[in-house]
Tab-separated table of C-alpha atoms and ligand atoms in Angstrom:
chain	number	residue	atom	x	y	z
A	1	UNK	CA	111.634	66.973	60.035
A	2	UNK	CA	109.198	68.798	57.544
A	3	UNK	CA	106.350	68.090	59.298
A	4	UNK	CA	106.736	71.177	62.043
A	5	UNK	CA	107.473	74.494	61.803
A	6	UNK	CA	110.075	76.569	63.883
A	7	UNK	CA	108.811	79.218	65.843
A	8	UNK	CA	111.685	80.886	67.708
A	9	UNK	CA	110.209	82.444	70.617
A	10	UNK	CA	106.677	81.841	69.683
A	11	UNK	CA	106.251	84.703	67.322
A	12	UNK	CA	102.887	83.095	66.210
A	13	UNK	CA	102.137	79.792	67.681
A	14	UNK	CA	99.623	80.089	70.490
A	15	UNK	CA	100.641	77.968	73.302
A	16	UNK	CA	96.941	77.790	75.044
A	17	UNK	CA	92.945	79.077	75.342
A	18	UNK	CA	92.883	81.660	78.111
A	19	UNK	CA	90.193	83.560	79.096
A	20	UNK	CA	92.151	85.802	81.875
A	21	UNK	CA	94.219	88.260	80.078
A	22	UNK	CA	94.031	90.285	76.940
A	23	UNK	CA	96.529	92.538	75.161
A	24	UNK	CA	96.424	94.450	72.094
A	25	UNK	CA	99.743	95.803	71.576
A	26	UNK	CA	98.684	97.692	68.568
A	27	UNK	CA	96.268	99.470	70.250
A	28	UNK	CA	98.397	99.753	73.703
A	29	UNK	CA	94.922	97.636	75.541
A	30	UNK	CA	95.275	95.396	78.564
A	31	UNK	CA	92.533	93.673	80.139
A	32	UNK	CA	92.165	91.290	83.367
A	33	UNK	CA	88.916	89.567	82.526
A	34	UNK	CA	87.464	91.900	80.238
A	35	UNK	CA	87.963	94.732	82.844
A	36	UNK	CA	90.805	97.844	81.260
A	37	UNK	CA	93.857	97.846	83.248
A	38	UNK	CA	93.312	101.699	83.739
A	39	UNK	CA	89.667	101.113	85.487
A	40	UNK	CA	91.127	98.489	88.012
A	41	UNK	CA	94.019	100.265	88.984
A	42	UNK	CA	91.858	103.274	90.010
A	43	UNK	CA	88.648	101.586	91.584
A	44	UNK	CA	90.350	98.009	92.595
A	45	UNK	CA	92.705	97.213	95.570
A	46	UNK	CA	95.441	94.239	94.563
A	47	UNK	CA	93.633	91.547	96.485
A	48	UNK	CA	90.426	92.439	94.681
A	49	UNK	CA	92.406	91.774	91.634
A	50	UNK	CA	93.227	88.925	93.083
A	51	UNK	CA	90.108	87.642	93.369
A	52	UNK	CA	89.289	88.519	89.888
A	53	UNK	CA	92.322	86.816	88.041
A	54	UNK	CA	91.486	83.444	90.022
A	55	UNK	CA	87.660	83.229	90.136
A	56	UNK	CA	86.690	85.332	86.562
A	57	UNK	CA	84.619	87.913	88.488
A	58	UNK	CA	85.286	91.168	90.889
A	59	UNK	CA	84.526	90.019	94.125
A	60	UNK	CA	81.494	91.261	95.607
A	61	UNK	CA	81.973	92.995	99.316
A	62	UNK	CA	81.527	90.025	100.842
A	63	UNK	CA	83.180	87.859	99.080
A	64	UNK	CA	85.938	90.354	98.846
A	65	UNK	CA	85.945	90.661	103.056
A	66	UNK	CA	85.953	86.913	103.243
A	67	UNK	CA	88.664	86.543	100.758
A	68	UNK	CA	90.930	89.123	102.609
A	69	UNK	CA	90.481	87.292	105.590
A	70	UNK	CA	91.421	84.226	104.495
A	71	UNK	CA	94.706	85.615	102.726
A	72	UNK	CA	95.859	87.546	105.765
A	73	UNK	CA	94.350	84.218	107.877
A	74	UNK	CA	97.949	82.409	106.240
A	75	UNK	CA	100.408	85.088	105.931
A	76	UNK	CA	103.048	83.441	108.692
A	77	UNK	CA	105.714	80.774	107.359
A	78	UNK	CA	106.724	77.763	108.746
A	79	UNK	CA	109.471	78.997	111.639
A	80	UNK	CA	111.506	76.499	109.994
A	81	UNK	CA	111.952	78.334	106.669
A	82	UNK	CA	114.377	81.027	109.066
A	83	UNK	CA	116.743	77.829	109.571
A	84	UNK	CA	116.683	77.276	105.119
A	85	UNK	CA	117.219	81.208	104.283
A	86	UNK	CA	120.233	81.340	107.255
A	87	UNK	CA	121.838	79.564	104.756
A	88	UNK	CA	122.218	81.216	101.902
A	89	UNK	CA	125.098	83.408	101.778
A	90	UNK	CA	124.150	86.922	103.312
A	91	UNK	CA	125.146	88.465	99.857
A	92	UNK	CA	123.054	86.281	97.248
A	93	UNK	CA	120.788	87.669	95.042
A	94	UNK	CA	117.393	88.086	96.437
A	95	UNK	CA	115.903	86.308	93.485
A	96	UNK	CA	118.142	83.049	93.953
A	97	UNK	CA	117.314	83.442	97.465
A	98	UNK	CA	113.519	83.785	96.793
A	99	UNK	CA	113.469	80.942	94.188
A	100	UNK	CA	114.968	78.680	96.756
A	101	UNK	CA	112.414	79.991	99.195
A	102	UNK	CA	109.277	79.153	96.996
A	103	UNK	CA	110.546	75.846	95.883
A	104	UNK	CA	111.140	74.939	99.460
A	105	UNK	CA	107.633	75.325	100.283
A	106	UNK	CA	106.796	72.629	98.156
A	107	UNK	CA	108.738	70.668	100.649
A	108	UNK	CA	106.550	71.877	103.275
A	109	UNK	CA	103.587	71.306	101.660
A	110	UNK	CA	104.514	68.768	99.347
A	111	UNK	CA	103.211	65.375	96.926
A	112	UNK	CA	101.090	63.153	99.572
A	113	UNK	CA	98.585	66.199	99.179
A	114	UNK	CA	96.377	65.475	95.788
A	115	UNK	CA	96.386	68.700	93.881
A	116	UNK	CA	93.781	67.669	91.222
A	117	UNK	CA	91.260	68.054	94.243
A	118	UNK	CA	89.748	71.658	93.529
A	119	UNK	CA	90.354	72.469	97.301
A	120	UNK	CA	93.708	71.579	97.649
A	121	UNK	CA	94.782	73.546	94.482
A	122	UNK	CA	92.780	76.525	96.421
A	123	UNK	CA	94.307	76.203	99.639
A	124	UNK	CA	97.791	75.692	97.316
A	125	UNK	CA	96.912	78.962	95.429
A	126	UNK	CA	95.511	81.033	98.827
A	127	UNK	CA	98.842	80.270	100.806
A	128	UNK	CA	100.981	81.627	97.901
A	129	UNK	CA	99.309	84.848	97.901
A	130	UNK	CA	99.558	85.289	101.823
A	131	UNK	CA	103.098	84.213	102.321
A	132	UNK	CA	104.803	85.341	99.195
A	133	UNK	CA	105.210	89.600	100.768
A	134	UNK	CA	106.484	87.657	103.993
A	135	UNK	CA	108.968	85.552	101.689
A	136	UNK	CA	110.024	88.429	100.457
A	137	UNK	CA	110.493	90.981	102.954
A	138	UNK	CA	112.159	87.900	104.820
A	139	UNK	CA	114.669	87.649	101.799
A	140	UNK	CA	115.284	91.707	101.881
A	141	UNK	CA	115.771	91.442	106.099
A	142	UNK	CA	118.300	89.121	105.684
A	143	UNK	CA	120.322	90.649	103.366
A	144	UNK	CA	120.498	93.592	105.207
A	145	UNK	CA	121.060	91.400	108.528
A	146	UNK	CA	117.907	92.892	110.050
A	147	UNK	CA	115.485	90.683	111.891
A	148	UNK	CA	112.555	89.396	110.320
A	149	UNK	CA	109.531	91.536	111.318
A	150	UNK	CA	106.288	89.297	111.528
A	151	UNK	CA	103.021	90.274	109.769
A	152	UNK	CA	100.773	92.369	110.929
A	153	UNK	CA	96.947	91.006	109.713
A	154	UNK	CA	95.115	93.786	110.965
A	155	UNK	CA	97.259	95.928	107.914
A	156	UNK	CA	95.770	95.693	104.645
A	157	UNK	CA	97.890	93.238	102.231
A	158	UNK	CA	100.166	95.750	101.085
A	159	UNK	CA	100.344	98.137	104.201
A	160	UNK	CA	101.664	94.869	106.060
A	161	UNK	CA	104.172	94.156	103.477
A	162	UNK	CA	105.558	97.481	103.398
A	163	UNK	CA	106.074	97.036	107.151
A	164	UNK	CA	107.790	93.859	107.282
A	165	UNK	CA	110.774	95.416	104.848
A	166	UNK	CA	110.956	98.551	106.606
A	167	UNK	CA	109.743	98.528	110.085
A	168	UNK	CA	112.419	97.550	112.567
A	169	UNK	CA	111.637	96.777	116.588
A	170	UNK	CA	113.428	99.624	117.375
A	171	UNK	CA	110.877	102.248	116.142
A	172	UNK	CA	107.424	102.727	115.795
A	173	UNK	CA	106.936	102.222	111.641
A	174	UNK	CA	103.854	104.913	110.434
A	175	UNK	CA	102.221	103.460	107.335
A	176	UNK	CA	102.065	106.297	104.878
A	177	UNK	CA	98.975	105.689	102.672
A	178	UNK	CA	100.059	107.237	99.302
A	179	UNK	CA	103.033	105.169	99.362
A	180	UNK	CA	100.649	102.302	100.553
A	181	UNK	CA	98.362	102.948	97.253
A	182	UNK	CA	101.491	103.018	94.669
A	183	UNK	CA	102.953	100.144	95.489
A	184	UNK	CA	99.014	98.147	95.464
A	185	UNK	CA	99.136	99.359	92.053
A	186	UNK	CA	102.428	98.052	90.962
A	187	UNK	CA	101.284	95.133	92.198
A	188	UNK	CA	97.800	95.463	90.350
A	189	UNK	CA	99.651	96.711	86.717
A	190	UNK	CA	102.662	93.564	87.456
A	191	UNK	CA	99.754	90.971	88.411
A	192	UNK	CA	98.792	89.403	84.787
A	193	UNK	CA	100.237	89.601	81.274
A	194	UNK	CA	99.562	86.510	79.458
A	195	UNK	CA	101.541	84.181	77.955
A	196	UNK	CA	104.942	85.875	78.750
A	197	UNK	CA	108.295	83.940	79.484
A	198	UNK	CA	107.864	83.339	83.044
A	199	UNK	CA	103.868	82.130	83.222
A	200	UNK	CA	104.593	79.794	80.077
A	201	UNK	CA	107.504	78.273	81.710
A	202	UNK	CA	104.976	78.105	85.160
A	203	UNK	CA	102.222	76.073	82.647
A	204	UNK	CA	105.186	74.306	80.930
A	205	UNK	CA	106.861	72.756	84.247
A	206	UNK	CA	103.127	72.873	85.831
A	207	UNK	CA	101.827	70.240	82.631
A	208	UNK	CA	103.664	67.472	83.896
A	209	UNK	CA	101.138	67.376	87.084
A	210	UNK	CA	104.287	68.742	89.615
A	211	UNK	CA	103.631	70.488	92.954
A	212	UNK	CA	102.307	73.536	92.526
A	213	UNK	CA	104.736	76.041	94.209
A	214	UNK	CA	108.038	73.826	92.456
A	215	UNK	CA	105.925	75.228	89.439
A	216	UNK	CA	105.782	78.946	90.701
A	217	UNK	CA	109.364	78.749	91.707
A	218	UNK	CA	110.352	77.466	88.057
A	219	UNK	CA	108.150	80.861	86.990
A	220	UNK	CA	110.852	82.832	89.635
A	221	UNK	CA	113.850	81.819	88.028
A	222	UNK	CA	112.919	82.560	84.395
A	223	UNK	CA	111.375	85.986	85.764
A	224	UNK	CA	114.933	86.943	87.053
A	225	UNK	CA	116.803	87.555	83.740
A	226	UNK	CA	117.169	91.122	82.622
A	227	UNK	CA	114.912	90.522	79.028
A	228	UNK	CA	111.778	89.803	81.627
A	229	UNK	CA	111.019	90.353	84.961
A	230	UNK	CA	114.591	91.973	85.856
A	231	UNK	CA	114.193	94.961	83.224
A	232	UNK	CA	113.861	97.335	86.045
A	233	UNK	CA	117.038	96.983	88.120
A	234	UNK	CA	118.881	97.152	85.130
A	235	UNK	CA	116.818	100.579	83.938
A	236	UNK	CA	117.558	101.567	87.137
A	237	UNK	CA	121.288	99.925	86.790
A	238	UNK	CA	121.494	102.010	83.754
A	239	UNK	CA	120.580	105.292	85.024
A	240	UNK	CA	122.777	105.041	87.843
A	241	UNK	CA	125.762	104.551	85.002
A	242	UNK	CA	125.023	107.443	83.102
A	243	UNK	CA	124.371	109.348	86.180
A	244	UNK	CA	128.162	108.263	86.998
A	245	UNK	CA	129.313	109.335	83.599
A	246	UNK	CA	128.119	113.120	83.900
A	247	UNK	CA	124.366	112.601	84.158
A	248	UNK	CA	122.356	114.583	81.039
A	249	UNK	CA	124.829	116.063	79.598
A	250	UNK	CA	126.221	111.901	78.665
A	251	UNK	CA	122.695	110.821	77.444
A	252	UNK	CA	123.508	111.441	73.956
A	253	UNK	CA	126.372	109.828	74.100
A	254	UNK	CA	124.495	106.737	75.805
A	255	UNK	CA	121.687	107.098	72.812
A	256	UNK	CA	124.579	106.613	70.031
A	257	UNK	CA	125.774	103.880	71.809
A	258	UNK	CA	122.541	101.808	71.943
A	259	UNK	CA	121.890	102.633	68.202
A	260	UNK	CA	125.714	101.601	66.990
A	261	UNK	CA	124.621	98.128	65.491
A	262	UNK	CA	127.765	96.911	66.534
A	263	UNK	CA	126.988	97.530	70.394
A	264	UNK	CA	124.474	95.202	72.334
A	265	UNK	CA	123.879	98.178	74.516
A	266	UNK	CA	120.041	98.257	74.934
A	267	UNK	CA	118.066	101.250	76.308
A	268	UNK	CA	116.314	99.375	79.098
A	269	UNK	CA	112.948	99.857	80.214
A	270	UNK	CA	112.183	100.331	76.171
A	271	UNK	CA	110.362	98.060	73.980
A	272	UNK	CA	108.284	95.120	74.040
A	273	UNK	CA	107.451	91.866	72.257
A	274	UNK	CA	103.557	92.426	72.090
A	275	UNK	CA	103.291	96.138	73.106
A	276	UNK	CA	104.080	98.091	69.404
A	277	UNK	CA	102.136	101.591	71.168
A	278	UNK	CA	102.579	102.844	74.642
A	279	UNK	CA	102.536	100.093	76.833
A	280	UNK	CA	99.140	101.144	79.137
A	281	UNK	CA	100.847	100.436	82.196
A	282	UNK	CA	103.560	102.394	81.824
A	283	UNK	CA	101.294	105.412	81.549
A	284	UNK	CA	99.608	104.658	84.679
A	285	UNK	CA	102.629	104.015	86.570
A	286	UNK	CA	103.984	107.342	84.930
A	287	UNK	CA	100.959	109.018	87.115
A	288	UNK	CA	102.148	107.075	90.324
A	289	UNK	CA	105.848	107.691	89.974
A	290	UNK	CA	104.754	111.692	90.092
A	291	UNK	CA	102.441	110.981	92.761
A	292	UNK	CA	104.952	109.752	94.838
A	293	UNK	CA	107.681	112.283	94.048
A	294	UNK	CA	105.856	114.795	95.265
A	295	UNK	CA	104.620	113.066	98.126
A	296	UNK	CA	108.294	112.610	98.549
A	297	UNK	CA	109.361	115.661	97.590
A	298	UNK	CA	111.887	114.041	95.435
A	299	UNK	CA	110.657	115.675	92.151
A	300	UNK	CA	114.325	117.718	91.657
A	301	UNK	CA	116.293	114.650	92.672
A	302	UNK	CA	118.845	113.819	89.888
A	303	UNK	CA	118.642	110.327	88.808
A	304	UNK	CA	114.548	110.819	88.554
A	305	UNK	CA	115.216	114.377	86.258
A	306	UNK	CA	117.706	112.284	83.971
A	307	UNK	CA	115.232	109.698	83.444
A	308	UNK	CA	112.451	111.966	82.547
A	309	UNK	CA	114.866	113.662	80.000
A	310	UNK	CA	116.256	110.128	78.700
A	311	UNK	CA	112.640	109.117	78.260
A	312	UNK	CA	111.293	112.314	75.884
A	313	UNK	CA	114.935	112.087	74.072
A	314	UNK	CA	114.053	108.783	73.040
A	315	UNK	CA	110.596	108.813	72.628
A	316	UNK	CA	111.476	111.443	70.026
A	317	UNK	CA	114.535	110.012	68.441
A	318	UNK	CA	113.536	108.491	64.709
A	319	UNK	CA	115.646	104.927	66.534
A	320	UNK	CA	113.171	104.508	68.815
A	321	UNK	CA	109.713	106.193	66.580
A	322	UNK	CA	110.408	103.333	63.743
A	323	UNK	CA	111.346	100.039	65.784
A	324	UNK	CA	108.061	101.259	67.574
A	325	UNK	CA	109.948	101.236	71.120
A	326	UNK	CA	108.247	102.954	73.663
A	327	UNK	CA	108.633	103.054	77.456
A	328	UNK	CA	107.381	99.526	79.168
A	329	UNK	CA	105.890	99.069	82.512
A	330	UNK	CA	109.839	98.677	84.041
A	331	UNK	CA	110.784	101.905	82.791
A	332	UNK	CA	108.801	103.652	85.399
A	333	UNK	CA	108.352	100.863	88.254
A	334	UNK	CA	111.914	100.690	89.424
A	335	UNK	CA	111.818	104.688	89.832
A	336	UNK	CA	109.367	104.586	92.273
A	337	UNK	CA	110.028	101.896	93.381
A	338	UNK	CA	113.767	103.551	94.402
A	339	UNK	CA	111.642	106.421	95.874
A	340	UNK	CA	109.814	103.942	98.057
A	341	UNK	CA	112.806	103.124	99.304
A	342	UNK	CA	113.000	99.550	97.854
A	343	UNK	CA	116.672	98.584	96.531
A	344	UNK	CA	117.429	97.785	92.922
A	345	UNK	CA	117.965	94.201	93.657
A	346	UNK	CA	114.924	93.927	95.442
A	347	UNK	CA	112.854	95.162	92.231
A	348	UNK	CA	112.530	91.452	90.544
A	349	UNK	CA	111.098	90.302	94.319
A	350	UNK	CA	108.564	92.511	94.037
A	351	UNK	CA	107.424	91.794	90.815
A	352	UNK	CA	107.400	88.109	91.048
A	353	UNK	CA	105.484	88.973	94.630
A	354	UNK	CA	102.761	90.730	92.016
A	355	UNK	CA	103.009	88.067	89.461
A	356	UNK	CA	102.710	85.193	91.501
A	357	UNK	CA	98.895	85.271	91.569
A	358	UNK	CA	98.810	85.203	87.262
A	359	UNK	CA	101.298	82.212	87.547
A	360	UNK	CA	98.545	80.720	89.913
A	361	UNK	CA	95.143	81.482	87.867
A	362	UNK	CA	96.977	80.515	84.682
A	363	UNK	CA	98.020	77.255	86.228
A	364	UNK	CA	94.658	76.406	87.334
A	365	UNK	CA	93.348	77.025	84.105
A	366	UNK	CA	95.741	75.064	82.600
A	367	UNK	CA	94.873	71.809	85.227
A	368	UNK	CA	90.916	72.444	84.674
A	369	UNK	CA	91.628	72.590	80.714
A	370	UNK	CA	89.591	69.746	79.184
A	371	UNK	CA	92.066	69.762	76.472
A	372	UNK	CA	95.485	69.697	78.814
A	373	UNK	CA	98.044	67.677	78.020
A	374	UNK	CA	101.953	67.530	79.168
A	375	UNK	CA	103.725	70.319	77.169
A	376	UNK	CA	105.968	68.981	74.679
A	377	UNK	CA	107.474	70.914	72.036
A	378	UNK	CA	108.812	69.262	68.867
A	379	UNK	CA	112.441	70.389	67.280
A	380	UNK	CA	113.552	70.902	63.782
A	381	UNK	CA	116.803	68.344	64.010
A	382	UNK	CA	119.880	70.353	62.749
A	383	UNK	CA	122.817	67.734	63.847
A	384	UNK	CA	124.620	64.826	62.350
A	385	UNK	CA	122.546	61.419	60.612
A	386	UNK	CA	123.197	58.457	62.038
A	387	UNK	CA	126.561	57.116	62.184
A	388	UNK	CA	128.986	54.632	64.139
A	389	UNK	CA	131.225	55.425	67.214
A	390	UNK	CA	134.362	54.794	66.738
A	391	UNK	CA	137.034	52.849	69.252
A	392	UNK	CA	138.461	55.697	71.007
A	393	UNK	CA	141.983	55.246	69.869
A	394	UNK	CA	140.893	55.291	66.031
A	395	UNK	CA	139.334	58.885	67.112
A	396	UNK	CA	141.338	62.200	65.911
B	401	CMC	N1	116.861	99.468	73.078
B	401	CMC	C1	117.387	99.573	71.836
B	401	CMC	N2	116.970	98.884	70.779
B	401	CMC	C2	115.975	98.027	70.970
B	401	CMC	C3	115.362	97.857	72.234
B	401	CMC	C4	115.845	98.617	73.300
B	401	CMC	N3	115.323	98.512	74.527
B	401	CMC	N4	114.387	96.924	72.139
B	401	CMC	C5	114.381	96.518	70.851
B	401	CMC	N5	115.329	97.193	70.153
B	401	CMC	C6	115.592	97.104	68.700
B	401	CMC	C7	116.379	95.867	68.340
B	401	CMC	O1	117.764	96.120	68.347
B	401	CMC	C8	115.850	95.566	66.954
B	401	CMC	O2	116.447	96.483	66.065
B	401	CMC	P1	116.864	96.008	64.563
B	401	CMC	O3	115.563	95.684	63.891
B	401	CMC	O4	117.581	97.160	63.978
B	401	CMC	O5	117.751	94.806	64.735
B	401	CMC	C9	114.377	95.948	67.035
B	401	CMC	O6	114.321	96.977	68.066
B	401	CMC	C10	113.454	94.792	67.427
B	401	CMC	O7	113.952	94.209	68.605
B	401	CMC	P2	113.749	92.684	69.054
B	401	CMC	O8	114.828	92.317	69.998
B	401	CMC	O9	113.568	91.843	67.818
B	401	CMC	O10	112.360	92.780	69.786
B	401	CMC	P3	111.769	91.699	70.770
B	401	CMC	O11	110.303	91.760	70.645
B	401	CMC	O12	112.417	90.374	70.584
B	401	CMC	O13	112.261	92.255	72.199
B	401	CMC	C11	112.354	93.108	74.373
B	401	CMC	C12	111.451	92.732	73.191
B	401	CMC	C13	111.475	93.562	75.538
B	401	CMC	C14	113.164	91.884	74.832
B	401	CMC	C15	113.299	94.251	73.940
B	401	CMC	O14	112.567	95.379	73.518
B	401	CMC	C16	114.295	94.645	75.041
B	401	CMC	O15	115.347	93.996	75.177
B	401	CMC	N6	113.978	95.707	75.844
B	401	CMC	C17	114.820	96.084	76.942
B	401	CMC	C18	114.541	95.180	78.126
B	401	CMC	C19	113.205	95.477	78.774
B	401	CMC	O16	112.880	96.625	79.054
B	401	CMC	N7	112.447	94.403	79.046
B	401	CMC	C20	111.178	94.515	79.748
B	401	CMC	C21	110.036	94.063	78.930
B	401	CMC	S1	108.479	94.546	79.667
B	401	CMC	C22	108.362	93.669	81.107
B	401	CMC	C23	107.799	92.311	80.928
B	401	CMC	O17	106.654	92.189	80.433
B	401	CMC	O18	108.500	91.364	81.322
């Protein structure tokens, strides 16, 4: 048992190489490829992101036009995927709903096809892009018992998406292009982070050589829980129960609360693993969620003015200035993402609909690795030596 060392949560083991994303947390520095998060969320378009996290390099403007094409070329489902999501229960979660969507493709496009030839991972990777904001807006239509509006491919990716959730047949839907541009760059800021908890499980469950979008939906699942990918419906969750309470006037009362060691009351939408500075995305999602309040003309609404004045409470409070816990990218995302509209339990959809294409380009990396192996991790035994079983009558 001496021979490996525990690392709970992989405080310092690397699991990988990667070339595609790099974070300094003590600086507050996130690059896709080399390229600053901050420069590609004001020059770049998500699919051109796209391009970049898969291939290594921005996509010139033909390869970007012929990459665009192709993604919106596959952004219809199989009709048979309406007769799966009919039965799920009209009130699931969207994320147990979408999990079960993405792992049914593999069904759909499943084993016979041989995904260590480069084109069939491509094809794999190109109709995960396409079809994951139909998935989606599929998942949000049906909980809302609307019918499913089909794509539109002369939109742009995330003009089309915005349509499917919110366009009925009914009315003529207007695309309104600031809105259009904050959610790309959600999408562009929630695309890549590294080794977090969700791409590590999609390389983990990926090693073993399993179909490709079983692997993405394994990535789903862990994204869901409320320390990851669902941080922003419960910030949002959160605001909505102080708001309950007696809105600003309560947020002191909240802040002693999450700093009684005794509570496990967290402030969420604060603090990060790797981020010890401002996390850069949340600054530049800071910029869109004012952007679109104004566009809105939402900027007095309540439950946005309590979270400005929770966040400068905290970031002030000597709590929060030790542990080093600043506002993260969620803190920020599921207020606009309310002002778009969107519902809280949508939030996690949206992210994993942003993610998805990381979870891809790290998997391919991982398959192309020279080095790759199946991921096994070893265990420091803590239970019982050997020893006999007893008859069960002799047991106590
Ligand atoms: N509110 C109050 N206290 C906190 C918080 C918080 N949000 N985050 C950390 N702490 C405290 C924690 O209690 C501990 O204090 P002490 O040293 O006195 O015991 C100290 O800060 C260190 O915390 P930790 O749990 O050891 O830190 P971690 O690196 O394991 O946790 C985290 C990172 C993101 C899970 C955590 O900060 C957290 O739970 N935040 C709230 C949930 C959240 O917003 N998650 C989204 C993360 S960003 C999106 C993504 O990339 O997925």
């Amino acid at each position: 048992t001496g021979k490996f060392t525990y690392d709970s949560g992989f405080l310092s083991t690397a699991s990988c190489n990667s070339k595609i994303t790099y974070i300094d947390g003590d600086k507050g520095e996130l690059l896709y490829r080399g390229y600053p998060i901050e420069d590609l969320a004001g020059k770049c378009d998500f699919l051109e992101v796209c391009y970049l996290l898969i291939n290594g390099n921005l996509p010139n403007k033909k390869q970007d036009s012929d990459f665009k094409e192709m993604i919106m070329h596959h952004t219809m489902v199989h009709e048979q995927m309406q007769f799966f999501l009919r039965g799920f229960r009209r009130d699931a979660h969207p994320m147990a709903v979408l999990t079960g969507l993405v792992g049914a493709m593999a069904a759909f496009y499943h084993d016979q096809i041989d995904y260590t030839d480069p084109k069939a991972r491509q094809i794999a990777q190109i109709r995960l892009i396409a079809k994951m904001p139909t998935l989606v807006a599929m998942a949000y239509k049906y909980s809302v018992g609307q019918p499913f509006i089909y794509p539109d491919n002369n939109l742009s990716y995330t003009a089309n998406f915005m349509r499917m959730m919110f366009a009925t047949p009914c009315e003529e839907y207007k695309v309104n292009p600031v809105l259009v541009r904050a959610l790309d760059r959600i999408f562009i800021l929630h695309a890549d982070h590294e080794q977090n908890a969700s791409t590590s499980t999609v390389r983990l469950c990926g090693s073993s050589g399993t179909n490709p979008f079983a692997a993405i939906s394994a990535g789903i699942a862990c994204l869901w829980g409320p320390a990851h990918g669902g941080a922003n419906e419960a910030c949002l969750q959160m605001l909505n129960e102080i708001q309950a309470n007696g809105g600003v006037e309560k947020i002191g009362e909240f802040i002693a609360q999450v700093k009684d060691k005794n509570s496990s009351v967290r402030l969420m939408g604060f603090g990060h693993r790797v981020y010890k500075n401002f996390d850069p995305r949340a600054k530049l999602m800071r910029e869109t969620c004012y952007e679109v309040l104004k566009e809105l003309g939402l900027e007095d609404d309540p439950l946005f003015k309590l979270a400005m004045t929770l966040e400068k409470i905290a970031l002030e409070d000597e709590y929060f200035v030790s542990r080093k816990l600043y506002p993260n990218v969620d803190f920020y995302s599921g207020i606009v993402q309310r002002a778009l509209g969107i519902p809280t339990e949508m939030f996690t959809c949206i992210f994993a609909l942003a993610r998805t294409v990381g979870w891809i380009a790290q998997w391919e990396e991982m398959i192309t690795d020279p080095e790759y192996k199946i991921g096994r991790p070893r265990q420091l035994y803590t239970g019982e030596t050997s020893r006999k079983v007893p008859l069960i009558a002799e047991r106590k």
